[in-house]
mmCIF file of C-alpha atoms (C1' of nucleotides) in Angstrom:
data_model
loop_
_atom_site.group_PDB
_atom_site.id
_atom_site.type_symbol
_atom_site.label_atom_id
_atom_site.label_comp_id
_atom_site.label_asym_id
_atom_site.label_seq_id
_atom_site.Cartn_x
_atom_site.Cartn_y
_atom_site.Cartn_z
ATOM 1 C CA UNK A 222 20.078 4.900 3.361
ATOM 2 C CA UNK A 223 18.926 2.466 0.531
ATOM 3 C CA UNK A 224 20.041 -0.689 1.511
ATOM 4 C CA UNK A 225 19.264 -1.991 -2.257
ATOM 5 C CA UNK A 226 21.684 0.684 -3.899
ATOM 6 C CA UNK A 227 24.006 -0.097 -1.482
ATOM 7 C CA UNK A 228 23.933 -3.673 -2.125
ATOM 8 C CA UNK A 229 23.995 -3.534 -5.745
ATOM 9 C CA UNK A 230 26.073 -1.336 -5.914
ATOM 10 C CA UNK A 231 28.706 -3.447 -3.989
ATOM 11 C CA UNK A 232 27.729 -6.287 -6.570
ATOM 12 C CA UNK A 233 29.853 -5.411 -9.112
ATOM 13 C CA UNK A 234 34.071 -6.496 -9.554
ATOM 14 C CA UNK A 235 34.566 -3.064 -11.070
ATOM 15 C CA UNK A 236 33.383 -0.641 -8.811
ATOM 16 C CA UNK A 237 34.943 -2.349 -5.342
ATOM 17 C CA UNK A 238 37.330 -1.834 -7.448
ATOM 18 C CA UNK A 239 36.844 1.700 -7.622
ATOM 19 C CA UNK A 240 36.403 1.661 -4.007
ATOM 20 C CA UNK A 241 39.664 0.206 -3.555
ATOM 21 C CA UNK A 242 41.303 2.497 -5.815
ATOM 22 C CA UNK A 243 39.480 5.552 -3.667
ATOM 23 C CA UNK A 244 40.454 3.902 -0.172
ATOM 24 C CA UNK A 245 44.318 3.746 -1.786
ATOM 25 C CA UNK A 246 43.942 7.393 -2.834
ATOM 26 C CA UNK A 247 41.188 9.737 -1.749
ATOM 27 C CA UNK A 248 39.816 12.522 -3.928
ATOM 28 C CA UNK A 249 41.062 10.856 -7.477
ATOM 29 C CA UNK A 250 39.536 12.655 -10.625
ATOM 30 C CA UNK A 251 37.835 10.795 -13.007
ATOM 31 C CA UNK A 252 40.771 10.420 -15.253
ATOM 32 C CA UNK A 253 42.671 9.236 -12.920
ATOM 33 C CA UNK A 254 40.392 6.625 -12.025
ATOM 34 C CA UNK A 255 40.095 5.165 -15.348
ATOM 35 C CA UNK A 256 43.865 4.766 -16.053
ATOM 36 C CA UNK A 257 43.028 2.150 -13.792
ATOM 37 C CA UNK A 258 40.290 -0.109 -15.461
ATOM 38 C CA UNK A 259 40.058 -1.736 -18.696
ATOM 39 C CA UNK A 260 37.195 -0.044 -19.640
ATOM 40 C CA UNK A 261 35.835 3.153 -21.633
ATOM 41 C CA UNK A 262 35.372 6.786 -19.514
ATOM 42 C CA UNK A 263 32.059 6.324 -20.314
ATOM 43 C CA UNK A 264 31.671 3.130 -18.734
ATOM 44 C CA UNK A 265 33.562 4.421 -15.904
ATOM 45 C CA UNK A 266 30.965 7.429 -14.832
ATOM 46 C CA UNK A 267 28.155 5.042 -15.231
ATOM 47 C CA UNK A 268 29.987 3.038 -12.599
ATOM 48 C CA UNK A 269 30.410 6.074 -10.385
ATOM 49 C CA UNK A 270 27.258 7.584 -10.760
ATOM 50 C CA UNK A 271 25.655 4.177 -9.032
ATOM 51 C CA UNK A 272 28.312 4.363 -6.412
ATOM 52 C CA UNK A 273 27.220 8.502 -5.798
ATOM 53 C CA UNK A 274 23.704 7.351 -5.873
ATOM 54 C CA UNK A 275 24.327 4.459 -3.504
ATOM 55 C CA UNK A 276 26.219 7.746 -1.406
ATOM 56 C CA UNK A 277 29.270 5.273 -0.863
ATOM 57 C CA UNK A 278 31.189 8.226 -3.036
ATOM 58 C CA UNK A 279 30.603 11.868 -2.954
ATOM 59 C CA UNK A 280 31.854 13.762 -6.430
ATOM 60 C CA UNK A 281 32.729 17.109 -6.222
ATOM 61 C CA UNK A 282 33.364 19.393 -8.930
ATOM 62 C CA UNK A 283 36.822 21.040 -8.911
ATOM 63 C CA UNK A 284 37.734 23.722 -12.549
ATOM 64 C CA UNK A 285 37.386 21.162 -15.476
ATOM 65 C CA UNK A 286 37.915 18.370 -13.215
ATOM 66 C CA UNK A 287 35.642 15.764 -10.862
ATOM 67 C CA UNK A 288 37.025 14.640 -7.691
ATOM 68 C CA UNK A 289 35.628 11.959 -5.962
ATOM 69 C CA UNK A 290 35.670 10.961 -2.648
ATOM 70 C CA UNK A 291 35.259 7.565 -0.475
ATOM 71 C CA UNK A 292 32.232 7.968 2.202
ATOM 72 C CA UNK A 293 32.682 5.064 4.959
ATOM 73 C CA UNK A 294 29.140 5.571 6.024
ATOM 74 C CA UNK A 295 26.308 3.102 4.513
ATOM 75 C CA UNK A 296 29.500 0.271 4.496
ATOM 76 C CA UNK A 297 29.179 0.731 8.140
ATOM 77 C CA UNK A 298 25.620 0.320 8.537
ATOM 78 C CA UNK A 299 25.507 -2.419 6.418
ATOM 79 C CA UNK A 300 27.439 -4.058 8.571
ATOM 80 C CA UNK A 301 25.501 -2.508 11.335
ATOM 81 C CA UNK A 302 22.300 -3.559 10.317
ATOM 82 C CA UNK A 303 22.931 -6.548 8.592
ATOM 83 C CA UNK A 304 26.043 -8.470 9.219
ATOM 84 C CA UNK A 305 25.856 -7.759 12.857
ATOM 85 C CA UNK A 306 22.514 -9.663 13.124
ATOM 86 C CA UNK A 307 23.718 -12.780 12.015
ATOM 87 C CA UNK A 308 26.758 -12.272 13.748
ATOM 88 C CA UNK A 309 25.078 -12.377 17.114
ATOM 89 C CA UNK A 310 23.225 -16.038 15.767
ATOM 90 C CA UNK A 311 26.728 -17.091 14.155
ATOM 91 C CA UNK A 312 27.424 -19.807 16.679
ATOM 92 C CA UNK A 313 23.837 -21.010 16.401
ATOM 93 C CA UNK A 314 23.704 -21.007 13.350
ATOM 94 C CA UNK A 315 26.915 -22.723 12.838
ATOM 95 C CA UNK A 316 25.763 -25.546 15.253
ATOM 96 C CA UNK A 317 22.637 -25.858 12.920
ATOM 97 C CA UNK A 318 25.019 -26.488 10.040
ATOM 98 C CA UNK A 319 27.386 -28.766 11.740
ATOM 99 C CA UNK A 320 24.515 -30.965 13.146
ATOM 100 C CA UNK A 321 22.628 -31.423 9.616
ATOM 101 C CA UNK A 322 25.677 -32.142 8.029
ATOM 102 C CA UNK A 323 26.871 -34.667 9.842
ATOM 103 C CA UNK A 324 23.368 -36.274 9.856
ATOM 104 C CA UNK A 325 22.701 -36.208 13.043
ATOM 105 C CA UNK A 326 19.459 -34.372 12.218
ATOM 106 C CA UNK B 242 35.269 -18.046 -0.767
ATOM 107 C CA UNK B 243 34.687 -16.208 -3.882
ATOM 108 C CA UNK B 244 33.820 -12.367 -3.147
ATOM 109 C CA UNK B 245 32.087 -11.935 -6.415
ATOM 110 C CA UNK B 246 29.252 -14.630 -5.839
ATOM 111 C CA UNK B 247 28.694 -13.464 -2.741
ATOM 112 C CA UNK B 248 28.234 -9.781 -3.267
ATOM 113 C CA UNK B 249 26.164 -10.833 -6.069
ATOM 114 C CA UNK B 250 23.978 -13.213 -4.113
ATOM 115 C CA UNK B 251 23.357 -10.417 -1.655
ATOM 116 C CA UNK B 252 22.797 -7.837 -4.012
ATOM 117 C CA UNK B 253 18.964 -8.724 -4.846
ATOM 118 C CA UNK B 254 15.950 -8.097 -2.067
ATOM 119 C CA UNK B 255 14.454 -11.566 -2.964
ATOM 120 C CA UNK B 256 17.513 -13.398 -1.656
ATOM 121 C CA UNK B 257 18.151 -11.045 1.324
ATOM 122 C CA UNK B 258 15.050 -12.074 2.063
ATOM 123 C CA UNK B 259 15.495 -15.256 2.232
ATOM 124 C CA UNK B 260 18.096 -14.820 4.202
ATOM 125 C CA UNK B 261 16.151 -13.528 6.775
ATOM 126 C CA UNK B 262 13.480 -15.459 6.558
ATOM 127 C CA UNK B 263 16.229 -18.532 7.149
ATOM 128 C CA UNK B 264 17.243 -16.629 10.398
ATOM 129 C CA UNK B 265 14.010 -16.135 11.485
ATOM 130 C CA UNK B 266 13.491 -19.544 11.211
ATOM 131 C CA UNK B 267 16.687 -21.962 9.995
ATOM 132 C CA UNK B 268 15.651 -24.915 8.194
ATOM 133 C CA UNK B 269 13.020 -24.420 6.074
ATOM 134 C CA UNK B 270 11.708 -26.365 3.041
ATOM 135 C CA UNK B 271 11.808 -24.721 -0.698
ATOM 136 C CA UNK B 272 8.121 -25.082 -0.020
ATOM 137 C CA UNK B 273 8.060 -22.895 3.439
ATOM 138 C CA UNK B 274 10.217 -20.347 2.003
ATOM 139 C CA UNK B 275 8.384 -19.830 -0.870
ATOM 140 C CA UNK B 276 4.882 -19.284 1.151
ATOM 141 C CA UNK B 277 6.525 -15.847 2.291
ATOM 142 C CA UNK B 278 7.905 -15.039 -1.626
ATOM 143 C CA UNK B 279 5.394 -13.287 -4.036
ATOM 144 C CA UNK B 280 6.646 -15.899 -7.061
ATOM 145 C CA UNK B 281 6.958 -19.441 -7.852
ATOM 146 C CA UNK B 282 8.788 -21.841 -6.983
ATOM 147 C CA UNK B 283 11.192 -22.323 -9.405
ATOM 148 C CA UNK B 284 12.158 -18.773 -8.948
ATOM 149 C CA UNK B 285 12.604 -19.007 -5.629
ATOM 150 C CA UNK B 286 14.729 -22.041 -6.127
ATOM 151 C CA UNK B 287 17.244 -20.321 -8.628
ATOM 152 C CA UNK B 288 17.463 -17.343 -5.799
ATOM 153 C CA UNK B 289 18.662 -20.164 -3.543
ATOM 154 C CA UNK B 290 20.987 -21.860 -6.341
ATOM 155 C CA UNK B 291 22.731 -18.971 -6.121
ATOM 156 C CA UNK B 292 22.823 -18.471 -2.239
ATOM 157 C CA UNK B 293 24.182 -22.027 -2.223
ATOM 158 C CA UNK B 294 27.175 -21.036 -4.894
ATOM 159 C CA UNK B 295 27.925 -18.485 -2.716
ATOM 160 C CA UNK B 296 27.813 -20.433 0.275
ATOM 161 C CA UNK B 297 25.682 -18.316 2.136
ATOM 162 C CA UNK B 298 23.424 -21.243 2.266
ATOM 163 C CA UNK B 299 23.924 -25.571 2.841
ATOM 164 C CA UNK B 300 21.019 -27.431 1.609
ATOM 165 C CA UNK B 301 20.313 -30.643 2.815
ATOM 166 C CA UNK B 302 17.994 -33.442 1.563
ATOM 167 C CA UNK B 303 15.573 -34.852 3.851
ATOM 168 C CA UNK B 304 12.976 -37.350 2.173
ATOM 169 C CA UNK B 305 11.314 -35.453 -0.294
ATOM 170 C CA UNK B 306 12.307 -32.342 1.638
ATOM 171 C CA UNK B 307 14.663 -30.350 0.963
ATOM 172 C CA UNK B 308 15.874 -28.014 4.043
ATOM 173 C CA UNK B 309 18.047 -24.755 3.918
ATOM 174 C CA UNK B 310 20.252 -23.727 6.220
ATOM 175 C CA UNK B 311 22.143 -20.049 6.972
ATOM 176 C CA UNK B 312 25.915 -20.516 6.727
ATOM 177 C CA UNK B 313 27.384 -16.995 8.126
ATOM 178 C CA UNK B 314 30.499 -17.260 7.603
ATOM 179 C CA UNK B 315 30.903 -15.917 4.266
ATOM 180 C CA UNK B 316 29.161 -12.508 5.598
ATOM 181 C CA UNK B 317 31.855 -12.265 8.504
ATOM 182 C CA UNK B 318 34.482 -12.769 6.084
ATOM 183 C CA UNK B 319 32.994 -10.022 3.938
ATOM 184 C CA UNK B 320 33.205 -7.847 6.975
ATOM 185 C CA UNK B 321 36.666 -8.793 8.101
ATOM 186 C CA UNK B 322 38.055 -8.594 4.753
ATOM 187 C CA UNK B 323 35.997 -6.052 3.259
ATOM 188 C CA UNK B 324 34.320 -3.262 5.684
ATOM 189 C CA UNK B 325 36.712 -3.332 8.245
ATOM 190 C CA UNK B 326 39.110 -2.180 5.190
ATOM 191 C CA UNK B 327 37.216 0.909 5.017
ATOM 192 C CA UNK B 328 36.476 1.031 8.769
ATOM 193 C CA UNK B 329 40.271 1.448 10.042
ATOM 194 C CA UNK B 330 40.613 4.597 7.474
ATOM 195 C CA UNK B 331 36.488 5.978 8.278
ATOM 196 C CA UNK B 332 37.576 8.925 10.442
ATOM 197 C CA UNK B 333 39.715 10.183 7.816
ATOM 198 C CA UNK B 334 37.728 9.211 4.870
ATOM 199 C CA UNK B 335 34.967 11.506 7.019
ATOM 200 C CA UNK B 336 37.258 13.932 7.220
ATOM 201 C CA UNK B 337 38.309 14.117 3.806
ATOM 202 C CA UNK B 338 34.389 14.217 3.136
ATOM 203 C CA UNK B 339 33.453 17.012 5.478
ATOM 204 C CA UNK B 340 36.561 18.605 4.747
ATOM 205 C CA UNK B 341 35.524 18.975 0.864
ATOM 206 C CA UNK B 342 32.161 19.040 1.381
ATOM 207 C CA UNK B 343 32.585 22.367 3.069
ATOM 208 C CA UNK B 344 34.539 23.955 0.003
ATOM 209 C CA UNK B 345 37.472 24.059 2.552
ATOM 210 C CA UNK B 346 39.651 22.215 -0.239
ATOM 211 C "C1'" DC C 109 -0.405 -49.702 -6.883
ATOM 212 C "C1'" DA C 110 -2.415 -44.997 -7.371
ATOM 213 C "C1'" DT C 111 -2.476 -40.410 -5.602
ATOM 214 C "C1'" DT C 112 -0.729 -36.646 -3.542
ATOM 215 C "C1'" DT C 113 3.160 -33.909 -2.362
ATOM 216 C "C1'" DA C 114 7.892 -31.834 -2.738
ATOM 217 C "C1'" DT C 115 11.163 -30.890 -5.694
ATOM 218 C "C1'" DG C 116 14.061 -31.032 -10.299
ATOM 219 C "C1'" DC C 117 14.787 -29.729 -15.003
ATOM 220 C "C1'" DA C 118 14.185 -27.567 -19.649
ATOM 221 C "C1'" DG C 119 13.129 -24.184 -22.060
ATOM 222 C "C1'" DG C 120 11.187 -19.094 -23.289
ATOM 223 C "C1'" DT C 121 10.726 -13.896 -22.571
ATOM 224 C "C1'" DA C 122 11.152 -9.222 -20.936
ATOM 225 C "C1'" DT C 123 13.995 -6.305 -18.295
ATOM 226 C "C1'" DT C 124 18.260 -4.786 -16.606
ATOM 227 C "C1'" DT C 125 22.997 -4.175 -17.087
ATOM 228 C "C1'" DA C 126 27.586 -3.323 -18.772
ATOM 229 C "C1'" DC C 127 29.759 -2.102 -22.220
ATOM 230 C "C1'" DC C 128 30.528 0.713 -26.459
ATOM 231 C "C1'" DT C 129 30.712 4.926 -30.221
ATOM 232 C "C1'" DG C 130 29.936 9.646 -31.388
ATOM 233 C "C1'" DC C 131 29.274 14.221 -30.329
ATOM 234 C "C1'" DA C 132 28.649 18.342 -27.053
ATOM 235 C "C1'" DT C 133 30.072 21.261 -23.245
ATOM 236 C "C1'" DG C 134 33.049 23.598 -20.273
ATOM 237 C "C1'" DT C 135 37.809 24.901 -18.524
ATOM 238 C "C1'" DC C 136 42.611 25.987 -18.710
ATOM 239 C "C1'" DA C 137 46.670 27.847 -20.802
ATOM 240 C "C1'" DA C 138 49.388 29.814 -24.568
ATOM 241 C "C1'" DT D 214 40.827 33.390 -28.979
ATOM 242 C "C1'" DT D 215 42.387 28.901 -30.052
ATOM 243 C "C1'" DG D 216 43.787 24.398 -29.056
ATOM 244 C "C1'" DA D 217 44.156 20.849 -25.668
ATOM 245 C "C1'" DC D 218 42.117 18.576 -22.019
ATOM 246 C "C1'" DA D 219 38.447 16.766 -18.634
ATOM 247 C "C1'" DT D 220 34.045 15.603 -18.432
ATOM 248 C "C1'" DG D 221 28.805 15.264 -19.875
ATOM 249 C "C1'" DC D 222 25.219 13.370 -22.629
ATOM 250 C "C1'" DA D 223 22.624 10.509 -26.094
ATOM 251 C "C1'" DG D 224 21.976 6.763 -28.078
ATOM 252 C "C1'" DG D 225 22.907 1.498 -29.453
ATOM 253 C "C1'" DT D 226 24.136 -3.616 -28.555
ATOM 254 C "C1'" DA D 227 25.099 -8.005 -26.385
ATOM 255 C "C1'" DA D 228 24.996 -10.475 -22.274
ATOM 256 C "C1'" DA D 229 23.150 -11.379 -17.810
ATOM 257 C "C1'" DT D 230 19.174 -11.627 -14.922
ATOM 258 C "C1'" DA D 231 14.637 -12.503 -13.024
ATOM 259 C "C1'" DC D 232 10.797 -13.996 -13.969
ATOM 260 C "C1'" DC D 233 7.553 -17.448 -16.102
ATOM 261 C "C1'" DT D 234 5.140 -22.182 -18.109
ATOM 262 C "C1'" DG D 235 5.208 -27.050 -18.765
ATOM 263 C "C1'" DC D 236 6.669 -31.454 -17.825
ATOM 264 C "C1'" DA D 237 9.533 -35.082 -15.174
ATOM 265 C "C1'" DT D 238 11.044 -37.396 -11.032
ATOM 266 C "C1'" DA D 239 11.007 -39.116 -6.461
ATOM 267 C "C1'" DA D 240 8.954 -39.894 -1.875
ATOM 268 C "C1'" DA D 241 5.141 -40.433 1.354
ATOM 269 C "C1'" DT D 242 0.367 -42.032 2.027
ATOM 270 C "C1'" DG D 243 -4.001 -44.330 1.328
#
DNA sequence: CATTTATGCAGGTATTTACCTGCATGTCAA
DNA sequence: TTGACATGCAGGTAAATACCTGCATAAATG
């Protein structure tokens, strides 16, 4: 996994959007998709093709059409390998904060 | 919390970084921070601008110091509101994946 | 007070990004 | 085969982003 796809990938309104819009509805074509956002087709697939490349959605090719498809994986090891670190500081850390901004640092 | 800033603030290395360099050590000055940064400062101190509108990080004045500090809770919210989403549906999403991965579908 | 040190602020630039238009390709169905 | 439909591909532009340099301010130190 590439945690920098991943990440930029996830920093962008419109495609967590898409996410969302995948997590309501597995396997949506493109077309479908788009009915969705304000936005071009084109602008759309340029979307997708980050999130395929960040391999949060697998697109598979179905006649004419593109179905694509949600894939839980690198969300989980971000939080895995990432969240879960702070997480196990979080009450430290949140001490630290507490302390300094009360001044009693 | 705004989800926007913060997916943005984490979606560059140079701030993950300093993330991790601030939970490595939680605290620092702009000046330690930037010793482990290939740029300058003022760089480094936009990086944390943003950090800070997302809230990932408090800043405090000390002196002529000016410490940072981790605040985690905007990443657990992120994964309560955001991964877990995904996380309640992953063995079906998997499924769906395998499923038309295999050219079952 | 003068100097050093830590940071703030105001810009300027090159790259990346997010959008678009226009046209091409491939598939289905009459 | 022909027309309609779904998508692919090749650019072009405006805004956002990630850097930088140069100078200003404020605090500690002699």
């Amino acid at each position: 996994m590439n945690d920098d796809l991943v990440f930029k990938a996830l920093g962008d309104p419109t495609r967590r959007k898409l996410l969302d819009l995948l997590c309501e509805n597995n396997g949506q074509t493109l077309g479908q998709l788009c009915e969705n956002l304000a936005m071009t087709r084109q602008s759309a697939t340029q979307h997708l093709d980050l999130l395929v490349a960040a391999n949060l959605v697998s697109a598979v090719k179905r006649g004419r059409e593109k179905l694509h498809y949600i894939n839980p994986v690198p969300l989980y090891d971000i939080y895995a390998r990432w969240v879960r670190k702070f997480e196990t500081q979080r009450l430290g850390l949140l001490h630290d904060l507490k302390t300094i901004l009360e001044g009693d640092a």
